[in-house]
Every structure is written in structure tokens, then in C-alpha cells.
Tab-separated table of C-alpha atoms and ligand atoms in Angstrom:
chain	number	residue	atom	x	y	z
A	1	UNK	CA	0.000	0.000	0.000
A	2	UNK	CA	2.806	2.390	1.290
A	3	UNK	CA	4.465	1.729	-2.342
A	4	UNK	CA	1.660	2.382	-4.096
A	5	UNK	CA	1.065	5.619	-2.787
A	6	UNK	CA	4.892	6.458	-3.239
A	7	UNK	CA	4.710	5.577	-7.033
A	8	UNK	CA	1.385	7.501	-7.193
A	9	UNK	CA	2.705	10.670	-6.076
A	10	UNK	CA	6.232	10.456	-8.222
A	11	UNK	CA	5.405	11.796	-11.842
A	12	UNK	CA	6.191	9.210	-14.177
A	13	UNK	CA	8.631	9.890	-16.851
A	14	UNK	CA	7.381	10.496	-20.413
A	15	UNK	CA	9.255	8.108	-22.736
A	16	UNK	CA	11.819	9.440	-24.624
A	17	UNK	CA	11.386	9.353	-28.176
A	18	UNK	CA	12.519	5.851	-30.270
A	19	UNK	CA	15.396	7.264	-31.765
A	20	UNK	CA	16.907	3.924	-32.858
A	21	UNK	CA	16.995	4.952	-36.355
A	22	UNK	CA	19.458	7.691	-36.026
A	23	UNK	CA	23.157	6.643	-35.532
A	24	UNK	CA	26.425	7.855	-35.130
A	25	UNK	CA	26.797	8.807	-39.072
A	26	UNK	CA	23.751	10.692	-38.710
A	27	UNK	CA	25.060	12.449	-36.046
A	28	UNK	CA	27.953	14.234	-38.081
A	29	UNK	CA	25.196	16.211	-39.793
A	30	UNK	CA	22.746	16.612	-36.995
A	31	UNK	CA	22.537	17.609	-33.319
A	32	UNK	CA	22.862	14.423	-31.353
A	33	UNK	CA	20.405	14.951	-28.418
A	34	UNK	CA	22.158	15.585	-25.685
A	35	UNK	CA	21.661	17.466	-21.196
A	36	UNK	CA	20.205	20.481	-23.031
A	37	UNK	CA	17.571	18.527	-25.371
A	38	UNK	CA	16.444	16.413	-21.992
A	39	UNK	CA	16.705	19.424	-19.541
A	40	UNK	CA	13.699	20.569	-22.787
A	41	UNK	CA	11.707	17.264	-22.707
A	42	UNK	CA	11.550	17.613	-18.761
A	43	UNK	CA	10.405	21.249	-18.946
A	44	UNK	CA	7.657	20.220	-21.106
A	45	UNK	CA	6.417	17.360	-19.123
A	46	UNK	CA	6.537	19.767	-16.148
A	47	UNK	CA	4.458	22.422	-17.829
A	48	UNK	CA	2.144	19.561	-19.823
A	49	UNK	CA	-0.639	20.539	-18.019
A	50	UNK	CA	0.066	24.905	-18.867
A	51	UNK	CA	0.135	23.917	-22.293
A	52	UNK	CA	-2.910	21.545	-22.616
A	53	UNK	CA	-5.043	24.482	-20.833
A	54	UNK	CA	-3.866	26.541	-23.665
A	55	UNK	CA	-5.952	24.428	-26.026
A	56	UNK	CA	-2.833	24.813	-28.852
A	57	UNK	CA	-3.913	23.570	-32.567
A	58	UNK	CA	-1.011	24.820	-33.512
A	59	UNK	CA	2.812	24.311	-32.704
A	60	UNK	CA	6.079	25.073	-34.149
A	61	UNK	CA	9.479	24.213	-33.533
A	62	UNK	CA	12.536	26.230	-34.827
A	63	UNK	CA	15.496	23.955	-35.421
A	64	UNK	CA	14.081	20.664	-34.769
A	65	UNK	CA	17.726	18.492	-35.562
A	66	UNK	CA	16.602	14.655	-34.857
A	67	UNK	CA	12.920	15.914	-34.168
A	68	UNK	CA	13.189	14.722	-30.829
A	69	UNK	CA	11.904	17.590	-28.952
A	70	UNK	CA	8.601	17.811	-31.289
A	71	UNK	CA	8.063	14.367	-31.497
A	72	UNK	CA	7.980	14.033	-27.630
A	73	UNK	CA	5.576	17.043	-27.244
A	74	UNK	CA	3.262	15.358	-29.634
A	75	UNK	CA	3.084	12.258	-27.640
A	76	UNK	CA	2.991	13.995	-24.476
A	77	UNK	CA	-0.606	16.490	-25.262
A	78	UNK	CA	-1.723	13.048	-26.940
A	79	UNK	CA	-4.449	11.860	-26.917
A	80	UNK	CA	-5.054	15.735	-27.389
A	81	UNK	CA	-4.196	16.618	-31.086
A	82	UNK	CA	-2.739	19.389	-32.386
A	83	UNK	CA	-0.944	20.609	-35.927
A	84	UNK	CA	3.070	19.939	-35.369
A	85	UNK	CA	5.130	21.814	-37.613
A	86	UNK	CA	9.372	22.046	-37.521
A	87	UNK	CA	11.606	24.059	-39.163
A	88	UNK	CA	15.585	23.846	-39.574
A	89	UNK	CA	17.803	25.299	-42.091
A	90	UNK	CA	19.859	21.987	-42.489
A	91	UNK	CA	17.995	19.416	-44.830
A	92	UNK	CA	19.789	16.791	-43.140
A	93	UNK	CA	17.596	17.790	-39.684
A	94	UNK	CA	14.489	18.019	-42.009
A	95	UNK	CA	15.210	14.486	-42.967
A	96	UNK	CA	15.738	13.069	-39.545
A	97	UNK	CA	13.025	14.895	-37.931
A	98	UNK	CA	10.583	12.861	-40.393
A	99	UNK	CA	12.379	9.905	-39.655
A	100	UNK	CA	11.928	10.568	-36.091
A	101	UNK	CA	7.837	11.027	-36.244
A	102	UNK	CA	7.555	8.092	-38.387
A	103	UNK	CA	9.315	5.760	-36.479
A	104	UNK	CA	6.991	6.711	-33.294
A	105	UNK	CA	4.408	7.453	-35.216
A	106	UNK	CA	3.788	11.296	-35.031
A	107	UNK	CA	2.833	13.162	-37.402
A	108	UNK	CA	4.561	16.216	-38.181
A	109	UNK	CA	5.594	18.367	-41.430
A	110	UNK	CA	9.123	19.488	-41.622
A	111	UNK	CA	9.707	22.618	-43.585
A	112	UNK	CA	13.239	23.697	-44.830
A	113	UNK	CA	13.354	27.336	-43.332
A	114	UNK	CA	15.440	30.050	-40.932
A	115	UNK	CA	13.801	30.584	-38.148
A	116	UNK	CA	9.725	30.779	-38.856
A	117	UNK	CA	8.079	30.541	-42.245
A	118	UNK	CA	5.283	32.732	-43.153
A	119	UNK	CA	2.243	31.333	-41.858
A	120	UNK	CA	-1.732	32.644	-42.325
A	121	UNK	CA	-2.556	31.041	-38.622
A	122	UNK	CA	-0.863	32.421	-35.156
A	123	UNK	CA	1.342	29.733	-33.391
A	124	UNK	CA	-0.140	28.635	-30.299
A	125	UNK	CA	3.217	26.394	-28.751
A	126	UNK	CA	6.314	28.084	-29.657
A	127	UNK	CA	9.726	25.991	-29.115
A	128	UNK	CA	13.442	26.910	-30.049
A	129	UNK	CA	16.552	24.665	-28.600
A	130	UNK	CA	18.716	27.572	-30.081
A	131	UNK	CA	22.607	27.561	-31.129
A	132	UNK	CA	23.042	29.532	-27.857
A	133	UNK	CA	27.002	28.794	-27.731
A	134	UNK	CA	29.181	32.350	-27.804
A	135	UNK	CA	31.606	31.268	-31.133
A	136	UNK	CA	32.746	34.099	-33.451
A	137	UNK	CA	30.560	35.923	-35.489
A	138	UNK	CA	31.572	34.273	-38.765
A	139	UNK	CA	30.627	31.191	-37.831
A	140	UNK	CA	26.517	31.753	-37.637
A	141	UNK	CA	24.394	31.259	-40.700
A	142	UNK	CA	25.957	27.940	-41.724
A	143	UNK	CA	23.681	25.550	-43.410
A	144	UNK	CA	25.635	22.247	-41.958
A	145	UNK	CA	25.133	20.837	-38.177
A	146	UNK	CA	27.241	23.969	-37.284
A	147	UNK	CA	24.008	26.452	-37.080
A	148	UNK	CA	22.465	23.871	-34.232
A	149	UNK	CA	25.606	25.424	-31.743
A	150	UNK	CA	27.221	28.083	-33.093
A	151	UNK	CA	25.069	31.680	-31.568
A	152	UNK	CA	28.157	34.019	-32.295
A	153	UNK	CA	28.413	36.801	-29.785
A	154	UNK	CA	27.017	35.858	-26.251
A	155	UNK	CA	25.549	33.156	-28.170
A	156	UNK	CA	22.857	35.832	-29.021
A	157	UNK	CA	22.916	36.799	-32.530
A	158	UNK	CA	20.114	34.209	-33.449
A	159	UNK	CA	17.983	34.525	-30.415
A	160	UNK	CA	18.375	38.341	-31.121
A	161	UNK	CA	17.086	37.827	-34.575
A	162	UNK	CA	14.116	35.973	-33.596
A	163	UNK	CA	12.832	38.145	-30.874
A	164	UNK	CA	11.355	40.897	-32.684
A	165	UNK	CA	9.266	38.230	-34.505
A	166	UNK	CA	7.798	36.363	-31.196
A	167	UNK	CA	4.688	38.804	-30.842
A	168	UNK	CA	3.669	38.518	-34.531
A	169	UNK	CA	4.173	34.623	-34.865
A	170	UNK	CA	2.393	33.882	-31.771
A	171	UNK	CA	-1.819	33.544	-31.199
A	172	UNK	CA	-3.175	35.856	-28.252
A	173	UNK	CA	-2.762	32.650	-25.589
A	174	UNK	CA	0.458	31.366	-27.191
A	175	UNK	CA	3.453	30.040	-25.385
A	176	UNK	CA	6.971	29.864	-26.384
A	177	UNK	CA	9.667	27.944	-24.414
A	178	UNK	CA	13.258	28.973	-25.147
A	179	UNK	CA	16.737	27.058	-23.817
A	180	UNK	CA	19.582	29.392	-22.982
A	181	UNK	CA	22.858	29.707	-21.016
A	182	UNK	CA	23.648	32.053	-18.457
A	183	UNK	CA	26.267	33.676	-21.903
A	184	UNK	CA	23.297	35.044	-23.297
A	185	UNK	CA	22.399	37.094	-20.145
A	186	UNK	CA	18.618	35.751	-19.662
A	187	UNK	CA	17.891	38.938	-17.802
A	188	UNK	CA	18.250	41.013	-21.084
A	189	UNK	CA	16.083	39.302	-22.740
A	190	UNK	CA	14.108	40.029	-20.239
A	191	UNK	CA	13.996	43.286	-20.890
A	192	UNK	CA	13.919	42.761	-24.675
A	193	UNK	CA	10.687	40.866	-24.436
A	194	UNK	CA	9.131	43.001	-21.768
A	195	UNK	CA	9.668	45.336	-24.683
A	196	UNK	CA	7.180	43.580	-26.540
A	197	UNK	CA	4.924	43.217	-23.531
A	198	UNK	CA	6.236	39.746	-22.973
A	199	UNK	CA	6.336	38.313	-19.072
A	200	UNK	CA	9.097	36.088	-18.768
A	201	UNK	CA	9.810	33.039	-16.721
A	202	UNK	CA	12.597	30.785	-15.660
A	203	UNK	CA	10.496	27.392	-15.629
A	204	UNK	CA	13.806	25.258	-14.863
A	205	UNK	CA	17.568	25.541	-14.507
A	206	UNK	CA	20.480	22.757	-14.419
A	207	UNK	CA	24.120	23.264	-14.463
A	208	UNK	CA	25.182	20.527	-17.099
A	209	UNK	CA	29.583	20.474	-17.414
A	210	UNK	CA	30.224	23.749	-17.750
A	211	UNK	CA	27.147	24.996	-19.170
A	212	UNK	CA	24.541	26.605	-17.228
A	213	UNK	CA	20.954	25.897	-18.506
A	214	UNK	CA	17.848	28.025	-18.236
A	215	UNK	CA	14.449	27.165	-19.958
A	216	UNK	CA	12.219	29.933	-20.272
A	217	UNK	CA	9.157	30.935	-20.801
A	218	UNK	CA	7.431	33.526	-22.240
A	219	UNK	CA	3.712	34.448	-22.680
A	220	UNK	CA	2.029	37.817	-23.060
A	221	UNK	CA	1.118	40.257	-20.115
A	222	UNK	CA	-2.490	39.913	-18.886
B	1	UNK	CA	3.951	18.385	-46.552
B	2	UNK	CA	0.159	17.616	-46.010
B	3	UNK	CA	-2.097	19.596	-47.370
B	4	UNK	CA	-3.431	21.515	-43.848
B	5	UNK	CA	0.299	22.829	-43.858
B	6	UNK	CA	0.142	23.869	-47.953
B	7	UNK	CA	-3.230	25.863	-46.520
B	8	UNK	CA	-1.041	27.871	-43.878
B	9	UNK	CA	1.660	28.963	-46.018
B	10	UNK	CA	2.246	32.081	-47.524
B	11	UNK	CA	5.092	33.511	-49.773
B	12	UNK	CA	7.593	35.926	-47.909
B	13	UNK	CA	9.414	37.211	-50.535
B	14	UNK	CA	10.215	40.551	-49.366
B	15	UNK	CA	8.834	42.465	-53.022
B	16	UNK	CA	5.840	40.339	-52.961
B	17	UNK	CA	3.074	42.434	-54.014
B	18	UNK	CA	0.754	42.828	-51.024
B	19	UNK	CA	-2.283	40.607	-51.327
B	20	UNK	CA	-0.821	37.881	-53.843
B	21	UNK	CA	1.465	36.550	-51.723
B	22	UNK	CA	-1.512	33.055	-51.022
B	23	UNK	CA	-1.912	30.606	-51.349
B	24	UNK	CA	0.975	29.011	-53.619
B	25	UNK	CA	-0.330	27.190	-56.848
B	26	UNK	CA	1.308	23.380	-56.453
B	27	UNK	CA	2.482	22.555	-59.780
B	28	UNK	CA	4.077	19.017	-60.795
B	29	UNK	CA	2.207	16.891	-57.602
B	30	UNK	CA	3.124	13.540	-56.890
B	31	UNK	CA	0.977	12.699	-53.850
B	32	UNK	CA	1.104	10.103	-51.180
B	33	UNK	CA	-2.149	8.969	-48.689
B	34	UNK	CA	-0.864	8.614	-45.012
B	35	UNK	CA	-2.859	6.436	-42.711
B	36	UNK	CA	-3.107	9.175	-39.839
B	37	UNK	CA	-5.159	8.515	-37.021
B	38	UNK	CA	-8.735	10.179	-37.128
B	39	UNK	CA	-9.437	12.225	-34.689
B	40	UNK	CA	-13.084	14.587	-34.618
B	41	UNK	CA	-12.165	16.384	-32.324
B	42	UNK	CA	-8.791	17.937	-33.700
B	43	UNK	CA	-10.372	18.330	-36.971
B	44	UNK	CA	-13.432	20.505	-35.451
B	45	UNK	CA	-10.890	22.815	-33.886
B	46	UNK	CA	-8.735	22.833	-36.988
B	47	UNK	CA	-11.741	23.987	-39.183
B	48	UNK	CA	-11.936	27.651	-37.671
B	49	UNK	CA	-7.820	27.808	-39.039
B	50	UNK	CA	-8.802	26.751	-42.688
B	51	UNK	CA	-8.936	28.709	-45.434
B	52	UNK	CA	-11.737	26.566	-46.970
B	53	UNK	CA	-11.805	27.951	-50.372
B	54	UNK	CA	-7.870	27.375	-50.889
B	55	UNK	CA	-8.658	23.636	-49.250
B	56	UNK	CA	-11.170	22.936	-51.746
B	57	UNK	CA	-9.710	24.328	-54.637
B	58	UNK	CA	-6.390	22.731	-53.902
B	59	UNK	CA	-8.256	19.086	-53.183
B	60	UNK	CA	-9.788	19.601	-56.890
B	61	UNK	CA	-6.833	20.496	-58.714
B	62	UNK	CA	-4.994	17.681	-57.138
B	63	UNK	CA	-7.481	15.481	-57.811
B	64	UNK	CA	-8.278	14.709	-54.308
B	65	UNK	CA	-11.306	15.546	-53.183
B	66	UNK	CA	-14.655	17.044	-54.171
B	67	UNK	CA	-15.487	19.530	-51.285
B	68	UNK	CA	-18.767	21.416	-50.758
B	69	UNK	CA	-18.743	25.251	-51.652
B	70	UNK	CA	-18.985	26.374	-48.308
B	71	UNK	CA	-17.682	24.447	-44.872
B	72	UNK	CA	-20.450	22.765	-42.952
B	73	UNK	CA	-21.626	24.743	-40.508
B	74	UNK	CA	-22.042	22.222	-38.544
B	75	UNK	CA	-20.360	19.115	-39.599
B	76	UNK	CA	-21.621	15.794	-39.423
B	77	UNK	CA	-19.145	13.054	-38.495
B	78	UNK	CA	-18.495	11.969	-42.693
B	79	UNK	CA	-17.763	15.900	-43.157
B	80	UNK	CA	-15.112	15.564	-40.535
B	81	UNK	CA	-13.840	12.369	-42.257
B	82	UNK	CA	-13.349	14.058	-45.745
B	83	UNK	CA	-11.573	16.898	-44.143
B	84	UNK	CA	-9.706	14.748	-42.522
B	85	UNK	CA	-8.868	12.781	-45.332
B	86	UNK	CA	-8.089	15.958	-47.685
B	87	UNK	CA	-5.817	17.765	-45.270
B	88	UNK	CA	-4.360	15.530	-42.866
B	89	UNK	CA	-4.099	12.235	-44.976
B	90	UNK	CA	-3.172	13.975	-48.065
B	91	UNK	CA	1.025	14.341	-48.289
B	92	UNK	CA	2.560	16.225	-51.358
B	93	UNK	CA	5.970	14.275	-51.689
B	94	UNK	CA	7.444	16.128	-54.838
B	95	UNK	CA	6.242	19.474	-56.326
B	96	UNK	CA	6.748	22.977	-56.798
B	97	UNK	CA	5.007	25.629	-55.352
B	98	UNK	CA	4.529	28.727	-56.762
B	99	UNK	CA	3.926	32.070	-56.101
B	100	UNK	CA	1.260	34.197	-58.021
B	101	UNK	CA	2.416	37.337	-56.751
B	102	UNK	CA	6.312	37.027	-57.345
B	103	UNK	CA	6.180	33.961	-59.400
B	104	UNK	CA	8.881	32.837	-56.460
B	105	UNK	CA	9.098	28.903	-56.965
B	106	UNK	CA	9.208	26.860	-53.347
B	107	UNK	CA	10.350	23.350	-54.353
B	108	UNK	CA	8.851	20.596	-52.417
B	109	UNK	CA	11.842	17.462	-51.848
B	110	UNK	CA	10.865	14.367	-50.331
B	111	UNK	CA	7.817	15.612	-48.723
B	112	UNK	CA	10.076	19.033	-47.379
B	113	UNK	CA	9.253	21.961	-48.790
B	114	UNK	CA	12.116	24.754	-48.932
B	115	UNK	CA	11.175	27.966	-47.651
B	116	UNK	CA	14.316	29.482	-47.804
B	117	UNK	CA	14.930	32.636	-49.847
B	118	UNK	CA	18.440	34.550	-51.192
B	119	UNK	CA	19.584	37.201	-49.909
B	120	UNK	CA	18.234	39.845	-52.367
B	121	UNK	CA	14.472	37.882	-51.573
B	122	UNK	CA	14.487	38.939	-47.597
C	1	ZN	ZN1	5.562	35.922	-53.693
């Protein structure tokens, strides 16, 4: 009895995505998942219930890689359906991301694009695993596995690109979850999305080698 | 690509006359029928996000589908079916899609269409 109340009130883990098909030559050209994709999946569990009462149809993910991320949102809301939609700028992610909702069963279309493409509909779940790693300047805008690291200064010059596009991309009630180090100064964005009469919050944290990850999370101020 | 995603997207060629930039004429099809779940539920809250005319005009060209003129206004559960079957079964694999506006070509590659643009486009 005493166990079964212990199990009861321990959330049980999602499964991880089947992502048997993928292997290691696969993961020259794409972003093997790795403490930053997981520290994702386990902010999403955690805010499952946030994102249900949304009531999303529709949901987006920038830079997708294996499709991982997307592929284990869609069988967390399930049975609750909703439109799934990736984007990456590397083909190679485009491919494995299809792989990835095929071999679990998830459907999802993968579109070859930077950042967001132009859509008629408002996002309603927003999600970006961004190249958040400061690297020089020269090295952002590659179309190779590079672009899933490589954020140039502070590991910003991404993010900073897609900020100004986060009110206009997103419905009235829409969500978007963002992972970032402690480089990118999370408290400037702050402010930058304050700007845009976003409220931001630091849903979870975990220091991971020497990185320091945040997930936030940013809705619209009531 | 399935075709709910096709109904969504616009051009975003930066000279893109205003107006003309939707929906994107799909030229060159080959199709493919996924077995997706059904699911009435997900398809009535999808229907407020369609632009039905596009759907319907897209299904016929394609050789899909013959929809109704307008969208029930309150569909029954083989309504819900069809839709189903036009938008979320219905997978373009290979084509081109093309702007009216800009005449701006987006090829579709193994079911991926490629959004991206040159430099001079953004
Ligand atoms: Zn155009």
C-alpha cells in the first residue's frame, strides 16, 4: 500500500522518443540529443498541463535536428491533437526529424526554413533549442550541423534575430519555451521581451559540465 | 507536406506584391495517402484555421477531393472524415510551389518543402 502511494505521487517519466533509427553517421550532420535537449523534454512534461489548458492547434518548432523535442511534445498532449510543424535550415535535420515522427508514429511536417516561415494562422506552442554557444561571429548562418551550436556573440545573434518576430508569430494565448545559457544574459532578454509586452519566466535551470541551462518561458502580459 | 500545412503557407518574398502573396499554386504533384489517425475532435478545432476555399480548390486540382462550396456549418461526423482525409491524410511528396504574386518557386523534396529565400528575396 505504502508503495503504491509512493509511485502515485512520483510523476512518471514520459518516454523518450525511439530514436533507434538515427546513428552515429547521422550524427555528423545533426545535433545528437544531448543534457540540453532532456533538460527541454523535462520542462515540457513539467508544464504539460500549462500547455494543454492553452488548447494549442497549432505548434512550431525552430530547429528541430533529430525531431526529438517535437516528437515528444506530440506524444505527451496526446491523446489531445494538435498541428506539429518544424523548421531547420539543415535538410539533413528536415530528414531526420521525419524519420523521427515516423518511427513513433507522429505526425509532423518538416519545412526547410530560418527561423519561422510565413504562416496565415498564429502559433499557439512556440519551441526553439537555439545555437546559444558564444563562437565568433563568422561562424553563424551555416547551413551544416554547425548552425544547431554556433550563436556568435554571447551566443545571441540568433535569439536576437528571432525576438522581434515572437509577438507577430504567436496567437493571443500562445506560449513559447526557449533554452539558454547564463552567456546570453537571460535577464536582457528580459527586458527585450518586456519590450514587446512579454512576461518572462525561468520554468527550470540545471548546471550541465560547464554549461549553465535556463528554460524559459514567455507568454504575453495579462 | 500535407495539405493543412500547404493551406497555412504564404510567400515571404520581401517584393511580394501585397495581397498575392496566397496561397501558392502546387504545380508538378506527386501525392502520397498517409494512414493518420482520425481524430473529430482535432479536426473541429482545426476547421476555424482553414482557409476553406484554398482547401477545396487545392483538393480539386490535385485530384483529391470534391469539397462542398462552403464548410459545414455544422459538420456531421463523414464531413469531418473528408476533411480529414483531404488535409491531414493527403502528403505532397514532390512538387513545386509557386507564387502568383512574385512567381517565387518553393520546391517541395521528399515531402520538405524549402522555404528558404536569397539574400536579395528577404
Ligand atoms: Zn511571392
Amino acid at each position: 500500500m505504502a508503495q503504491t502511494n509512493a509511485a502515485a505521487s512520483e510523476p512518471t517519466q514520459h518516454p523518450t522518443p525511439d530514436l533507434s533509427h538515427l546513428k552515429h553517421v547521422d550524427y555528423r550532420n545533426i545535433y545528437e540529443p544531448a543534457e540540453d535537449t532532456f533538460l527541454f523534454l523535462d520542462t515540457l512534461q513539467k508544464e504539460r498541463e500549462y500547455i494543454n489548458n492553452l488548447d494549442p492547434v497549432i505548434c512550431l518548432e525552430i530547429g528541430s535536428g533529430s525531431g526529438c523535442v517535437s516528437v515528444f511534445l506530440a506524444s505527451l498532449l496526446a491523446p489531445y491533437h494538435a498541428l506539429f510543424l518544424t523548421t531547420d535550415i539543415n535538410p539533413a535535420a528536415n530528414r531526420a526529424t521525419l524519420q523521427t515522427a515516423t518511427a513513433n508514429r507522429i505526425a509532423i511536417d518538416a519545412l526547410r526554413a530560418d527561423l519561422l516561415p510565413a504562416l496565415r494562422s498564429r502559433i499557439d506552442a512556440l519551441l526553439f533549442n537555439p545555437p546559444y554557444v558564444p563562437t565568433p561571429s563568422a561562424e553563424v548562418g551555416s547551413h551544416s550541423i554547425v548552425a544547431a551550436w554556433a550563436g556568435g556573440i554571447d551566443g545571441r545573434e540568433v535569439i536576437d534575430r528571432l525576438l522581434p518576430l515572437v509577438s507577430d508569430a504567436l496567437s493571443e494565448r500562445g506560449v513559447f519555451y526557449m533554452v539558454v545559457v547564463n552567456e546570453n544574459r537571460p535577464e536582457e532578454l528580459r527586458e527585450v521581451m518586456n519590450g514587446f509586452a512579454f512576461d518572462m519566466e525561468v520554468v527550470m535551470g540545471k548546471r550541465a559540465g560547464n554549461e549553465r541551462l535556463k528554460i524559459l518561458r514567455l507568454s504575453r502580459m495579462l | 507536406m500535407r495539405l493543412i500545412t500547404h493551406n497555412m503557407l504564404q510567400c515571404h518574398v520581401k517584393a511580394c506584391p501585397p495581397g498575392q502573396s496566397y496561397p501558392l499554386q502546387i504545380r508538378n504533384a506527386e501525392l502520397e495517402a498517409l494512414d493518420a489517425e482520425f481524430n473529430a475532435d482535432f479536426v473541429r478545432r482545426l476547421i476555424p484555421k482553414l482557409d476553406w476555399k484554398v482547401l477545396r480548390s487545392t483538393a480539386f486540382e490535385l485530384g483529391v477531393a470534391q469539397l462542398p462550396e462552403e464548410c459545414p456549418a455544422e459538420p456531421t461526423e463523414d464531413d469531418l472524415q473528408m476533411i480529414h482525409k483531404v488535409a491531414l491524410q493527403t502528403r505532397v511528396k514532390e512538387a513545386e510551389m509557386v507564387c502568383s504574386g512574385c512567381g517565387h518557386v518553393y520546391p517541395i523534396k521528399d515531402g520538405v518543402p524549402n522555404m528558404l529565400l536569397q539574400d536579395h528575396e528577404i
